[in-house]
Amino acid sequence: MVNIGITKTKQLQETSIKYVSAKGQANFIMMLIDKEILNEDELAIFRRGRNAKSASMAKNADVTTYRIATGFEAVWGYLYMEKYHERLNQLWTMFIDFVEE
C-alpha cells in the first residue's frame, strides 16, 4: 500500500482492513469456489484449514466467517510453502481486484 502512495496513517489503516478482514477474505474465497477457480488440491487445503480447530476466536466476525477466512489463509500458506508463486500471484491479483471493487 505504501508502494502505491498510501502514506497517511489513517488511510493506510482503513485500506489495510479491506485486505485482512475475515469478511473480505471469506467473501473472496467463496467467490473462487463458486466460480470453480480453485483446483482440487487447493479446495482440499481450504476445507482442512476451515475445519481445523482454532485456539482463538475472531473479534469482529462470526464463527462461520472466521473459519472460512482461516481456510483462505491455509490456501495462501500452502501455495507459498509449496513454492507455487505463479499461482499465488495470480490469486493475489484477483484478490486485489476483488477488494478494490
mmCIF file with all atom_site columns, C-alpha atoms in Angstrom:
data_model
loop_
_atom_site.group_PDB
_atom_site.id
_atom_site.type_symbol
_atom_site.label_atom_id
_atom_site.label_alt_id
_atom_site.label_comp_id
_atom_site.label_asym_id
_atom_site.label_entity_id
_atom_site.label_seq_id
_atom_site.pdbx_PDB_ins_code
_atom_site.Cartn_x
_atom_site.Cartn_y
_atom_site.Cartn_z
_atom_site.occupancy
_atom_site.B_iso_or_equiv
_atom_site.pdbx_formal_charge
_atom_site.auth_seq_id
_atom_site.auth_comp_id
_atom_site.auth_asym_id
_atom_site.auth_atom_id
_atom_site.pdbx_PDB_model_num
ATOM 1   C CA . MET A 1 1   ? 0.000   0.000   0.000   1.00 0.00 ? 1   MET A CA 1
ATOM 2   C CA . VAL A 1 2   ? 2.891   2.308   0.693   1.00 0.00 ? 2   VAL A CA 1
ATOM 3   C CA . ASN A 1 3   ? 4.246   1.415   -2.755  1.00 0.00 ? 3   ASN A CA 1
ATOM 4   C CA . ILE A 1 4   ? 1.072   2.763   -4.375  1.00 0.00 ? 4   ILE A CA 1
ATOM 5   C CA . GLY A 1 5   ? 1.281   6.029   -2.473  1.00 0.00 ? 5   GLY A CA 1
ATOM 6   C CA . ILE A 1 6   ? -0.820  5.439   0.624   1.00 0.00 ? 6   ILE A CA 1
ATOM 7   C CA . THR A 1 7   ? 1.304   7.039   3.329   1.00 0.00 ? 7   THR A CA 1
ATOM 8   C CA . LYS A 1 8   ? -1.148  8.711   5.705   1.00 0.00 ? 8   LYS A CA 1
ATOM 9   C CA . THR A 1 9   ? -1.668  6.578   8.786   1.00 0.00 ? 9   THR A CA 1
ATOM 10  C CA . LYS A 1 10  ? -5.458  6.763   8.845   1.00 0.00 ? 10  LYS A CA 1
ATOM 11  C CA . GLN A 1 11  ? -5.833  5.986   5.147   1.00 0.00 ? 11  GLN A CA 1
ATOM 12  C CA . LEU A 1 12  ? -3.282  3.164   5.432   1.00 0.00 ? 12  LEU A CA 1
ATOM 13  C CA . GLN A 1 13  ? -5.206  1.629   8.337   1.00 0.00 ? 13  GLN A CA 1
ATOM 14  C CA . GLU A 1 14  ? -8.583  1.904   6.596   1.00 0.00 ? 14  GLU A CA 1
ATOM 15  C CA . THR A 1 15  ? -7.247  0.420   3.364   1.00 0.00 ? 15  THR A CA 1
ATOM 16  C CA . SER A 1 16  ? -5.371  -2.427  5.027   1.00 0.00 ? 16  SER A CA 1
ATOM 17  C CA . ILE A 1 17  ? -8.515  -3.553  6.854   1.00 0.00 ? 17  ILE A CA 1
ATOM 18  C CA . LYS A 1 18  ? -10.076 -4.413  3.493   1.00 0.00 ? 18  LYS A CA 1
ATOM 19  C CA . TYR A 1 19  ? -7.298  -6.948  2.900   1.00 0.00 ? 19  TYR A CA 1
ATOM 20  C CA . VAL A 1 20  ? -7.087  -8.560  6.316   1.00 0.00 ? 20  VAL A CA 1
ATOM 21  C CA . SER A 1 21  ? -10.717 -8.664  7.413   1.00 0.00 ? 21  SER A CA 1
ATOM 22  C CA . ALA A 1 22  ? -12.212 -12.110 7.854   1.00 0.00 ? 22  ALA A CA 1
ATOM 23  C CA . LYS A 1 23  ? -15.328 -10.972 5.996   1.00 0.00 ? 23  LYS A CA 1
ATOM 24  C CA . GLY A 1 24  ? -13.356 -9.815  2.940   1.00 0.00 ? 24  GLY A CA 1
ATOM 25  C CA . GLN A 1 25  ? -11.256 -12.977 2.866   1.00 0.00 ? 25  GLN A CA 1
ATOM 26  C CA . ALA A 1 26  ? -14.318 -15.198 3.287   1.00 0.00 ? 26  ALA A CA 1
ATOM 27  C CA . ASN A 1 27  ? -16.205 -13.409 0.509   1.00 0.00 ? 27  ASN A CA 1
ATOM 28  C CA . PHE A 1 28  ? -13.247 -13.760 -1.838  1.00 0.00 ? 28  PHE A CA 1
ATOM 29  C CA . ILE A 1 29  ? -12.651 -17.470 -1.240  1.00 0.00 ? 29  ILE A CA 1
ATOM 30  C CA . MET A 1 30  ? -16.367 -18.188 -1.619  1.00 0.00 ? 30  MET A CA 1
ATOM 31  C CA . MET A 1 31  ? -16.319 -16.365 -4.963  1.00 0.00 ? 31  MET A CA 1
ATOM 32  C CA . LEU A 1 32  ? -13.359 -18.527 -6.041  1.00 0.00 ? 32  LEU A CA 1
ATOM 33  C CA . ILE A 1 33  ? -15.261 -21.656 -5.031  1.00 0.00 ? 33  ILE A CA 1
ATOM 34  C CA . ASP A 1 34  ? -18.495 -20.534 -6.720  1.00 0.00 ? 34  ASP A CA 1
ATOM 35  C CA . LYS A 1 35  ? -16.641 -19.801 -9.964  1.00 0.00 ? 35  LYS A CA 1
ATOM 36  C CA . GLU A 1 36  ? -14.674 -23.075 -9.674  1.00 0.00 ? 36  GLU A CA 1
ATOM 37  C CA . ILE A 1 37  ? -11.335 -21.272 -9.822  1.00 0.00 ? 37  ILE A CA 1
ATOM 38  C CA . LEU A 1 38  ? -9.608  -23.381 -7.152  1.00 0.00 ? 38  LEU A CA 1
ATOM 39  C CA . ASN A 1 39  ? -8.173  -26.735 -8.151  1.00 0.00 ? 39  ASN A CA 1
ATOM 40  C CA . GLU A 1 40  ? -8.802  -29.931 -6.181  1.00 0.00 ? 40  GLU A CA 1
ATOM 41  C CA . ASP A 1 41  ? -5.645  -29.602 -4.056  1.00 0.00 ? 41  ASP A CA 1
ATOM 42  C CA . GLU A 1 42  ? -6.481  -26.000 -3.157  1.00 0.00 ? 42  GLU A CA 1
ATOM 43  C CA . LEU A 1 43  ? -10.051 -26.973 -2.273  1.00 0.00 ? 43  LEU A CA 1
ATOM 44  C CA . ALA A 1 44  ? -8.788  -29.771 -0.041  1.00 0.00 ? 44  ALA A CA 1
ATOM 45  C CA . ILE A 1 45  ? -6.425  -27.369 1.751   1.00 0.00 ? 45  ILE A CA 1
ATOM 46  C CA . PHE A 1 46  ? -9.253  -24.837 2.124   1.00 0.00 ? 46  PHE A CA 1
ATOM 47  C CA . ARG A 1 47  ? -11.546 -27.438 3.701   1.00 0.00 ? 47  ARG A CA 1
ATOM 48  C CA . ARG A 1 48  ? -8.813  -28.671 6.009   1.00 0.00 ? 48  ARG A CA 1
ATOM 49  C CA . GLY A 1 49  ? -7.995  -25.127 7.158   1.00 0.00 ? 49  GLY A CA 1
ATOM 50  C CA . ARG A 1 50  ? -11.654 -24.205 7.533   1.00 0.00 ? 50  ARG A CA 1
ATOM 51  C CA . ASN A 1 51  ? -12.384 -27.275 9.640   1.00 0.00 ? 51  ASN A CA 1
ATOM 52  C CA . ALA A 1 52  ? -9.287  -27.053 11.856  1.00 0.00 ? 52  ALA A CA 1
ATOM 53  C CA . LYS A 1 53  ? -9.817  -26.244 15.496  1.00 0.00 ? 53  LYS A CA 1
ATOM 54  C CA . SER A 1 54  ? -8.708  -22.750 16.375  1.00 0.00 ? 54  SER A CA 1
ATOM 55  C CA . ALA A 1 55  ? -7.143  -21.637 19.632  1.00 0.00 ? 55  ALA A CA 1
ATOM 56  C CA . SER A 1 56  ? -8.571  -18.145 19.192  1.00 0.00 ? 56  SER A CA 1
ATOM 57  C CA . MET A 1 57  ? -11.809 -16.548 18.079  1.00 0.00 ? 57  MET A CA 1
ATOM 58  C CA . ALA A 1 58  ? -12.357 -13.562 15.830  1.00 0.00 ? 58  ALA A CA 1
ATOM 59  C CA . LYS A 1 59  ? -13.118 -10.238 17.441  1.00 0.00 ? 59  LYS A CA 1
ATOM 60  C CA . ASN A 1 60  ? -15.083 -8.804  14.541  1.00 0.00 ? 60  ASN A CA 1
ATOM 61  C CA . ALA A 1 61  ? -16.570 -11.811 12.735  1.00 0.00 ? 61  ALA A CA 1
ATOM 62  C CA . ASP A 1 62  ? -18.965 -14.657 13.382  1.00 0.00 ? 62  ASP A CA 1
ATOM 63  C CA . VAL A 1 63  ? -17.601 -18.188 13.767  1.00 0.00 ? 63  VAL A CA 1
ATOM 64  C CA . THR A 1 64  ? -18.547 -19.297 10.244  1.00 0.00 ? 64  THR A CA 1
ATOM 65  C CA . THR A 1 65  ? -16.929 -16.303 8.565   1.00 0.00 ? 65  THR A CA 1
ATOM 66  C CA . TYR A 1 66  ? -13.824 -16.705 10.712  1.00 0.00 ? 66  TYR A CA 1
ATOM 67  C CA . ARG A 1 67  ? -13.479 -20.382 9.776   1.00 0.00 ? 67  ARG A CA 1
ATOM 68  C CA . ILE A 1 68  ? -13.912 -19.663 6.070   1.00 0.00 ? 68  ILE A CA 1
ATOM 69  C CA . ALA A 1 69  ? -11.243 -16.944 6.316   1.00 0.00 ? 69  ALA A CA 1
ATOM 70  C CA . THR A 1 70  ? -8.966  -19.431 8.071   1.00 0.00 ? 70  THR A CA 1
ATOM 71  C CA . GLY A 1 71  ? -9.420  -21.759 5.097   1.00 0.00 ? 71  GLY A CA 1
ATOM 72  C CA . PHE A 1 72  ? -8.486  -18.863 2.803   1.00 0.00 ? 72  PHE A CA 1
ATOM 73  C CA . GLU A 1 73  ? -5.287  -18.286 4.777   1.00 0.00 ? 73  GLU A CA 1
ATOM 74  C CA . ALA A 1 74  ? -4.497  -22.008 4.655   1.00 0.00 ? 74  ALA A CA 1
ATOM 75  C CA . VAL A 1 75  ? -4.628  -21.913 0.845   1.00 0.00 ? 75  VAL A CA 1
ATOM 76  C CA . TRP A 1 76  ? -2.294  -18.904 0.801   1.00 0.00 ? 76  TRP A CA 1
ATOM 77  C CA . GLY A 1 77  ? 0.140   -20.674 3.141   1.00 0.00 ? 77  GLY A CA 1
ATOM 78  C CA . TYR A 1 78  ? 0.006   -23.871 1.113   1.00 0.00 ? 78  TYR A CA 1
ATOM 79  C CA . LEU A 1 79  ? 0.771   -22.071 -2.142  1.00 0.00 ? 79  LEU A CA 1
ATOM 80  C CA . TYR A 1 80  ? 3.644   -20.184 -0.538  1.00 0.00 ? 80  TYR A CA 1
ATOM 81  C CA . MET A 1 81  ? 5.168   -23.216 1.191   1.00 0.00 ? 81  MET A CA 1
ATOM 82  C CA . GLU A 1 82  ? 4.924   -25.350 -1.960  1.00 0.00 ? 82  GLU A CA 1
ATOM 83  C CA . LYS A 1 83  ? 6.546   -22.513 -3.927  1.00 0.00 ? 83  LYS A CA 1
ATOM 84  C CA . TYR A 1 84  ? 3.595   -22.132 -6.291  1.00 0.00 ? 84  TYR A CA 1
ATOM 85  C CA . HIS A 1 85  ? 4.480   -18.471 -6.661  1.00 0.00 ? 85  HIS A CA 1
ATOM 86  C CA . GLU A 1 86  ? 2.894   -18.026 -10.082 1.00 0.00 ? 86  GLU A CA 1
ATOM 87  C CA . ARG A 1 87  ? -0.452  -19.333 -8.793  1.00 0.00 ? 87  ARG A CA 1
ATOM 88  C CA . LEU A 1 88  ? -0.134  -17.259 -5.633  1.00 0.00 ? 88  LEU A CA 1
ATOM 89  C CA . ASN A 1 89  ? 0.498   -14.134 -7.714  1.00 0.00 ? 89  ASN A CA 1
ATOM 90  C CA . GLN A 1 90  ? -2.468  -14.965 -9.944  1.00 0.00 ? 90  GLN A CA 1
ATOM 91  C CA . LEU A 1 91  ? -4.819  -15.282 -6.954  1.00 0.00 ? 91  LEU A CA 1
ATOM 92  C CA . TRP A 1 92  ? -3.278  -12.231 -5.267  1.00 0.00 ? 92  TRP A CA 1
ATOM 93  C CA . THR A 1 93  ? -4.039  -10.114 -8.343  1.00 0.00 ? 93  THR A CA 1
ATOM 94  C CA . MET A 1 94  ? -7.608  -11.414 -8.321  1.00 0.00 ? 94  MET A CA 1
ATOM 95  C CA . PHE A 1 95  ? -7.878  -10.638 -4.600  1.00 0.00 ? 95  PHE A CA 1
ATOM 96  C CA . ILE A 1 96  ? -6.688  -7.051  -5.083  1.00 0.00 ? 96  ILE A CA 1
ATOM 97  C CA . ASP A 1 97  ? -9.241  -6.550  -7.867  1.00 0.00 ? 97  ASP A CA 1
ATOM 98  C CA . PHE A 1 98  ? -11.958 -8.096  -5.687  1.00 0.00 ? 98  PHE A CA 1
ATOM 99  C CA . VAL A 1 99  ? -11.155 -5.917  -2.662  1.00 0.00 ? 99  VAL A CA 1
ATOM 100 C CA . GLU A 1 100 ? -10.919 -2.735  -4.686  1.00 0.00 ? 100 GLU A CA 1
ATOM 101 C CA . GLU A 1 101 ? -14.328 -3.172  -6.369  1.00 0.00 ? 101 GLU A CA 1
#
